[in-house]
Short mmCIF file of C-alpha atoms and ligand atoms in Angstrom, two decimals:
data_model
loop_
_atom_site.label_atom_id
_atom_site.label_comp_id
_atom_site.label_asym_id
_atom_site.label_seq_id
_atom_site.Cartn_x
_atom_site.Cartn_y
_atom_site.Cartn_z
CA MET X 16 30.02 257.18 -110.46
CA PHE X 17 30.88 254.28 -108.88
CA SER X 18 27.53 254.54 -107.44
CA ASP X 19 26.39 250.49 -108.40
CA PHE X 20 29.70 249.03 -107.53
CA PRO X 21 29.76 247.06 -104.35
CA ILE X 22 32.75 248.88 -102.65
CA PHE X 23 31.16 252.35 -103.55
CA PRO X 24 28.26 253.05 -101.42
CA GLU X 25 25.04 254.43 -103.17
CA VAL X 26 25.40 258.87 -103.36
CA ALA X 27 22.64 260.11 -101.70
CA SER X 28 22.65 263.94 -100.27
CA THR X 29 24.02 266.89 -101.18
CA ILE X 30 27.73 265.96 -100.11
CA ALA X 31 27.86 262.92 -101.47
CA GLY X 32 28.66 263.45 -104.80
CA ARG X 33 31.67 265.89 -104.12
CA VAL X 34 32.93 264.06 -101.40
CA ASP X 35 33.46 261.10 -104.18
CA ALA X 36 35.23 263.99 -106.30
CA LEU X 37 38.25 264.68 -104.47
CA TYR X 38 38.40 261.56 -103.62
CA PHE X 39 39.09 260.34 -107.02
CA PHE X 40 40.82 263.00 -107.88
CA ILE X 41 43.29 262.31 -105.06
CA ALA X 42 42.78 258.58 -105.91
CA ALA X 43 44.32 258.75 -109.71
CA VAL X 44 47.02 261.63 -108.34
CA GLY X 45 48.20 259.11 -106.02
CA THR X 46 47.96 255.88 -108.37
CA PHE X 47 49.27 257.94 -110.87
CA PHE X 48 52.81 258.61 -109.52
CA PHE X 49 52.39 255.28 -107.76
CA THR X 50 53.36 254.44 -111.14
CA LEU X 51 55.23 256.68 -112.88
CA ILE X 52 58.15 255.80 -110.07
CA SER X 53 57.53 251.89 -110.24
CA VAL X 54 58.09 252.38 -114.45
CA LEU X 55 60.95 254.95 -113.47
CA VAL X 56 62.55 252.70 -110.27
CA LEU X 57 63.16 249.00 -112.99
CA VAL X 58 64.01 250.68 -116.38
CA PHE X 59 66.67 253.00 -113.66
CA ALA X 60 68.05 249.67 -112.14
CA ILE X 61 68.15 248.27 -116.07
CA LYS X 62 69.40 251.10 -117.28
CA TYR X 63 72.40 252.58 -115.70
CA ARG X 64 72.91 248.81 -113.90
CA ARG X 65 77.23 248.17 -113.48
CA ARG X 66 78.10 246.24 -116.41
CA SER X 67 81.79 245.14 -115.95
CA GLU X 68 83.53 245.63 -112.56
CA ASP X 69 86.13 247.89 -113.20
CA GLU X 70 83.16 250.24 -113.75
CA ARG X 71 83.25 253.81 -112.61
CA PRO X 72 80.11 256.00 -113.18
CA ALA X 73 80.57 259.97 -113.75
CA PRO X 74 79.59 261.81 -110.82
CA VAL X 75 76.52 263.57 -111.11
CA HIS X 76 76.08 266.99 -110.18
CA GLY X 77 72.30 268.21 -110.09
CA SER X 78 69.69 269.45 -112.19
CA LEU X 79 67.92 272.71 -110.61
CA GLN X 80 65.59 272.54 -113.52
CA LEU X 81 64.95 268.73 -112.42
CA GLU X 82 64.98 270.64 -108.77
CA LEU X 83 61.91 273.27 -108.69
CA VAL X 84 60.24 270.53 -111.56
CA TRP X 85 59.83 267.99 -108.69
CA THR X 86 59.05 270.75 -106.03
CA ILE X 87 56.73 273.00 -107.60
CA ILE X 88 54.51 270.22 -109.27
CA PRO X 89 53.50 268.99 -106.46
CA LEU X 90 53.77 272.15 -104.73
CA ILE X 91 50.76 273.00 -106.67
CA LEU X 92 49.00 269.49 -106.43
CA ALA X 93 49.03 269.73 -103.38
CA LEU X 94 47.27 272.82 -102.54
CA VAL X 95 44.30 272.16 -105.14
CA MET X 96 43.99 269.29 -102.25
CA PHE X 97 44.36 270.97 -99.17
CA ALA X 98 41.59 273.97 -101.02
CA TRP X 99 39.23 271.94 -102.51
CA GLY X 100 39.30 269.72 -98.98
CA ALA X 101 39.23 273.10 -97.49
CA ASN X 102 35.86 273.98 -99.48
CA LEU X 103 34.47 271.08 -98.47
CA TYR X 104 35.34 270.84 -95.21
CA VAL X 105 33.12 274.81 -93.98
CA ASP X 106 30.69 273.43 -96.73
CA MET X 107 30.27 269.65 -94.89
CA TYR X 108 30.07 270.94 -91.54
CA SER X 109 27.89 274.68 -91.49
CA PRO X 110 24.56 273.38 -91.87
CA PRO X 111 22.30 275.75 -93.32
CA GLY X 112 19.30 277.33 -91.27
CA ASN X 113 16.64 276.70 -92.46
CA ALA X 114 17.31 273.20 -91.55
CA LEU X 115 15.53 270.44 -89.55
CA ASN X 116 16.97 269.97 -86.23
CA ILE X 117 16.26 265.74 -85.51
CA TYR X 118 18.26 265.18 -81.36
CA VAL X 119 20.31 262.05 -81.74
CA VAL X 120 21.22 260.36 -78.06
CA GLY X 121 23.77 257.07 -78.19
CA LYS X 122 24.01 254.95 -75.90
CA GLN X 123 25.06 251.05 -75.23
CA TRP X 124 23.47 250.18 -77.44
CA MET X 125 20.80 252.17 -79.59
CA TRP X 126 20.43 255.04 -81.46
CA LYS X 127 17.26 256.71 -79.53
CA ILE X 128 15.46 259.65 -81.81
CA GLN X 129 13.63 262.97 -81.13
CA HIS X 130 11.77 264.42 -83.71
CA PRO X 131 10.55 269.03 -82.77
CA GLU X 132 6.88 267.54 -83.38
CA GLY X 133 6.88 264.63 -81.26
CA ASN X 134 8.33 261.65 -82.83
CA ARG X 135 10.47 258.63 -81.35
CA GLU X 136 12.18 255.51 -83.04
CA ILE X 137 14.87 253.65 -82.08
CA ASN X 138 17.76 252.47 -84.50
CA GLU X 139 15.71 254.48 -86.88
CA LEU X 140 15.81 257.94 -87.97
CA HIS X 141 13.92 259.01 -91.24
CA VAL X 142 14.20 262.41 -92.75
CA PRO X 143 12.33 264.17 -96.30
CA ILE X 144 14.40 264.70 -99.07
CA GLY X 145 15.03 268.50 -100.57
CA THR X 146 15.45 269.07 -96.62
CA PRO X 147 18.26 270.29 -95.04
CA VAL X 148 18.78 268.33 -91.57
CA LYS X 149 21.00 268.56 -89.37
CA LEU X 150 20.98 266.39 -86.04
CA ILE X 151 21.78 267.41 -82.26
CA MET X 152 23.66 264.52 -80.80
CA THR X 153 24.38 263.59 -77.55
CA SER X 154 25.11 260.01 -75.20
CA GLU X 155 24.96 258.71 -72.86
CA ASP X 156 27.48 256.44 -71.42
CA VAL X 157 30.88 256.15 -73.85
CA ILE X 158 30.95 257.94 -77.19
CA HIS X 159 29.91 256.43 -80.50
CA SER X 160 30.55 257.52 -84.01
CA PHE X 161 27.22 258.48 -86.48
CA TYR X 162 27.96 257.17 -89.56
CA VAL X 163 25.32 256.89 -92.87
CA PRO X 164 27.22 255.94 -95.75
CA ALA X 165 25.15 256.98 -98.66
CA PHE X 166 25.30 260.29 -96.88
CA ARG X 167 28.86 259.94 -96.84
CA MET X 168 28.66 261.73 -92.89
CA LYS X 169 30.30 261.30 -90.11
CA MET X 170 29.89 262.16 -86.48
CA ASP X 171 31.68 261.46 -83.18
CA VAL X 172 28.49 261.30 -80.50
CA LEU X 173 30.24 262.33 -77.12
CA PRO X 174 29.42 261.84 -73.53
CA GLY X 175 28.68 265.62 -71.58
CA ARG X 176 28.41 268.01 -74.81
CA TYR X 177 26.75 268.30 -77.93
CA THR X 178 27.96 267.40 -81.30
CA SER X 179 26.38 268.13 -85.13
CA ALA X 180 26.51 268.08 -87.93
CA TRP X 181 24.04 267.76 -91.42
CA PHE X 182 23.04 266.24 -94.26
CA GLU X 183 20.33 266.21 -97.05
CA ALA X 184 18.76 263.82 -98.30
CA THR X 185 18.67 263.72 -101.99
CA LYS X 186 16.87 260.14 -102.69
CA PRO X 187 14.43 258.08 -101.11
CA GLY X 188 15.83 254.39 -99.64
CA LYS X 189 16.70 252.70 -96.58
CA TYR X 190 20.11 253.75 -96.19
CA HIS X 191 22.38 252.02 -93.38
CA LEU X 192 23.07 253.80 -90.55
CA PHE X 193 26.03 252.78 -87.97
CA CYS X 194 27.96 253.37 -85.12
CA ALA X 195 31.33 253.88 -86.38
CA GLU X 196 33.48 254.03 -82.57
CA TYR X 197 34.02 251.09 -81.06
CA CYS X 198 31.67 251.35 -77.83
CA GLY X 199 31.81 248.16 -75.99
CA THR X 200 30.38 244.57 -76.26
CA LYS X 201 27.81 245.15 -78.77
CA HIS X 202 29.25 248.09 -81.08
CA SER X 203 28.98 246.00 -84.44
CA GLU X 204 25.26 245.71 -83.02
CA MET X 205 24.98 249.32 -82.57
CA ILE X 206 23.26 250.09 -86.20
CA GLY X 207 20.14 251.11 -87.53
CA SER X 208 18.31 252.15 -90.79
CA VAL X 209 17.96 255.66 -92.15
CA TYR X 210 14.88 256.31 -94.17
CA ALA X 211 15.12 258.78 -97.25
CA MET X 212 11.74 260.14 -98.21
CA GLU X 213 9.03 262.53 -100.20
CA PRO X 214 8.68 265.63 -97.83
CA THR X 215 4.72 264.47 -98.20
CA GLU X 216 5.16 261.04 -97.19
CA TYR X 217 7.69 262.14 -95.15
CA GLN X 218 4.30 264.62 -92.80
CA ASP X 219 2.16 261.31 -93.34
CA TRP X 220 4.98 258.88 -91.23
CA LEU X 221 5.22 261.70 -88.62
CA SER X 222 1.56 262.26 -88.30
CA ARG X 223 0.45 258.48 -88.50
CA THR X 224 3.34 257.34 -85.74
CA SER X 225 3.05 260.24 -84.24
CA ALA X 226 2.80 258.52 -79.96
CA SER X 227 1.20 261.35 -78.02
CA SER X 228 -0.25 264.99 -79.58
CA ALA X 229 3.07 266.12 -76.95
CA SER X 230 5.46 267.75 -79.25
CA MET X 231 8.80 267.84 -78.51
CA ALA X 232 8.46 271.23 -77.13
CA GLU X 233 5.26 270.53 -75.44
CA ALA X 234 6.88 267.51 -73.73
CA GLY X 235 9.77 269.74 -72.31
CA GLU X 236 6.89 271.83 -70.52
CA GLU X 237 4.94 269.66 -68.78
CA LEU X 238 8.57 268.44 -67.55
CA PHE X 239 9.05 271.74 -67.07
CA ALA X 240 6.83 272.43 -64.37
CA GLN X 241 6.99 268.77 -63.09
CA LEU X 242 10.92 270.02 -61.21
CA GLY X 243 9.71 273.19 -59.78
CA CYS X 244 11.96 275.59 -62.65
CA PRO X 245 9.17 277.88 -63.10
CA THR X 246 9.56 278.85 -59.10
CA CYS X 247 12.39 280.78 -59.70
CA HIS X 248 11.56 280.96 -63.55
CA ALA X 249 9.19 283.26 -63.95
CA SER X 250 8.53 286.31 -65.69
CA ASP X 251 7.46 288.97 -63.40
CA SER X 252 10.91 290.77 -62.07
CA GLY X 253 11.91 290.21 -58.72
CA ALA X 254 12.30 285.90 -59.75
CA ARG X 255 15.63 284.15 -57.98
CA GLY X 256 16.55 283.06 -61.47
CA PRO X 257 17.18 284.45 -65.07
CA ALA X 258 13.49 285.09 -67.80
CA LEU X 259 13.58 282.73 -69.55
CA ALA X 260 11.52 283.44 -72.13
CA GLY X 261 14.22 285.69 -75.65
CA LEU X 262 16.83 283.71 -73.95
CA TYR X 263 18.39 281.18 -76.86
CA GLY X 264 19.96 282.51 -78.13
CA SER X 265 21.45 285.73 -76.83
CA THR X 266 23.87 286.97 -75.25
CA VAL X 267 24.35 286.54 -71.69
CA ASN X 268 26.69 288.56 -68.97
CA LEU X 269 28.40 286.40 -66.30
CA MET X 270 28.55 286.58 -63.06
CA THR X 271 32.46 286.29 -63.68
CA GLY X 272 32.45 289.42 -66.38
CA GLU X 273 32.35 287.08 -69.27
CA THR X 274 29.98 286.36 -72.22
CA THR X 275 28.86 283.87 -73.65
CA THR X 276 25.91 282.31 -76.12
CA ALA X 277 22.71 280.29 -74.59
CA ASP X 278 22.87 278.25 -77.45
CA ASP X 279 21.77 273.97 -76.81
CA SER X 280 24.97 273.66 -74.59
CA TYR X 281 24.62 276.37 -72.66
CA ILE X 282 20.83 275.63 -71.44
CA ARG X 283 21.68 271.61 -71.33
CA ASN X 284 25.12 273.25 -68.87
CA SER X 285 23.07 275.86 -66.68
CA ILE X 286 20.89 272.57 -65.40
CA ILE X 287 23.62 269.89 -65.20
CA ASP X 288 26.08 272.24 -63.01
CA PRO X 289 24.31 275.92 -62.37
CA THR X 290 27.24 276.64 -60.42
CA SER X 291 29.87 276.83 -63.27
CA GLN X 292 28.30 279.01 -64.80
CA ILE X 293 25.65 281.98 -62.76
CA THR X 294 24.27 284.93 -64.79
CA GLN X 295 25.61 288.37 -63.86
CA GLY X 296 22.84 290.22 -60.75
CA TYR X 297 22.19 286.21 -59.66
CA ALA X 298 23.01 284.21 -56.76
CA PRO X 299 24.30 281.20 -57.44
CA LEU X 300 20.99 279.45 -55.59
CA MET X 301 19.81 277.07 -58.64
CA PRO X 302 20.86 273.03 -57.35
CA THR X 303 22.08 270.35 -60.06
CA TYR X 304 19.59 268.63 -62.26
CA LYS X 305 22.14 266.03 -62.23
CA GLY X 306 20.72 263.00 -62.39
CA GLN X 307 17.22 263.41 -61.85
CA VAL X 308 16.56 264.32 -65.89
CA ASN X 309 18.33 262.49 -69.11
CA GLU X 310 19.60 263.33 -71.71
CA GLU X 311 16.33 262.80 -74.17
CA ASP X 312 15.00 265.11 -70.84
CA LEU X 313 17.22 267.90 -71.47
CA LEU X 314 16.89 268.20 -75.19
CA LYS X 315 12.49 267.98 -73.90
CA LEU X 316 13.36 271.17 -71.32
CA ILE X 317 16.29 272.73 -74.16
CA ALA X 318 13.47 272.51 -76.94
CA TYR X 319 10.50 274.15 -74.27
CA ILE X 320 13.28 277.47 -74.23
CA LYS X 321 13.33 277.92 -77.48
CA SER X 322 10.47 277.27 -77.80
CA LEU X 323 9.99 280.82 -74.91
CA ALA X 324 12.44 282.37 -77.53
CA LEU X 325 10.37 281.79 -80.94
CA ASP X 326 6.83 283.27 -78.90
CA SER X 327 9.38 285.80 -77.46
CA SER X 328 9.70 286.94 -81.01
CA HIS X 329 6.42 287.12 -82.34
CA SER X 330 5.52 289.83 -79.30
CA VAL X 331 8.81 291.97 -79.71
CA ALA X 332 8.45 294.02 -82.50
CA THR X 333 10.47 294.21 -86.08
CA GLU X 334 13.97 295.54 -85.89
CA ASP X 335 13.55 299.12 -86.31
CA SER X 336 10.75 299.77 -83.64
CA THR X 337 13.15 297.63 -80.52
CA LYS X 338 15.81 300.09 -81.81
CA GLY X 339 14.00 303.25 -79.12
CA PRO X 340 12.98 301.00 -76.30
CA LEU X 341 16.40 298.69 -76.07
CA GLU X 342 18.71 301.74 -75.77
CA SER X 343 16.79 303.54 -73.72
CA ASN X 344 17.57 301.11 -70.94
CA GLU X 345 21.07 300.87 -70.98
CU1 CUA W 411 28.23 253.14 -80.27
CU2 CUA W 411 29.66 251.77 -80.88
#
């Protein structure tokens, strides 16, 4: 609507127009009541001014009707804003299941991006339009915040954990990327560009810029071998560590009796602080890899373990036939 008006950023994602609509609604309600109240203050000040020294106005005893009007109308308006905002919030923070995963590592003072295909970029992010993109983000040092105004998308990027955000670009173009959390001397230089491209151009870009043929999962597999992980995480029974095939997304029974889901954060934590969550039936033997693997390497290891989950889903047959053997195991 106001895309040519310079104080409003471009509208370039599926969510952007909806964010603006809510913003304009709240701004319109605010402007209306500000104007109404300002005018009434002036009008009443003049109309009910004291006209002589001995004037004594009649006492006011209130009006139930008036009380109801100025309670119910604002209540309805506030509830509309709440419901509208809550609905939008849920959509903004629930990435669609088919989203393309792209990994972001923030550090003082740059954005490092990894695509699952293995492409890496710094302070630039190339994405296809018409496809939901989920960013999985972490920081190597302090808190940063990944902000793309044209997509109305902003998410804090925290050290020691993963946060995620998603968007679907609708319009090809080059858009600003900012760090929106003060993170030190060159915070203001921690900027970049997001390039939204037609899907075919994006595929061209991927194949044109892939530095090596290794995908993130393949690079992770290499690292997995280098670090000696297969020694304990062999797939045969009797291994010292749990087998990792099919782990990603599954439910893990911990020694403490609790259960947890093997998501990105769980795997990261298992590498950095293994004794904090020992799988039931295993001894706390695993050493920490803190300091030996950086955030980007961690993401590669996770991508590798994720790919093992995909592999296992190929070999494990469909729902119907898995039911029998699974139940007989219990
Ligand atoms: Cu990173 Cu400000």
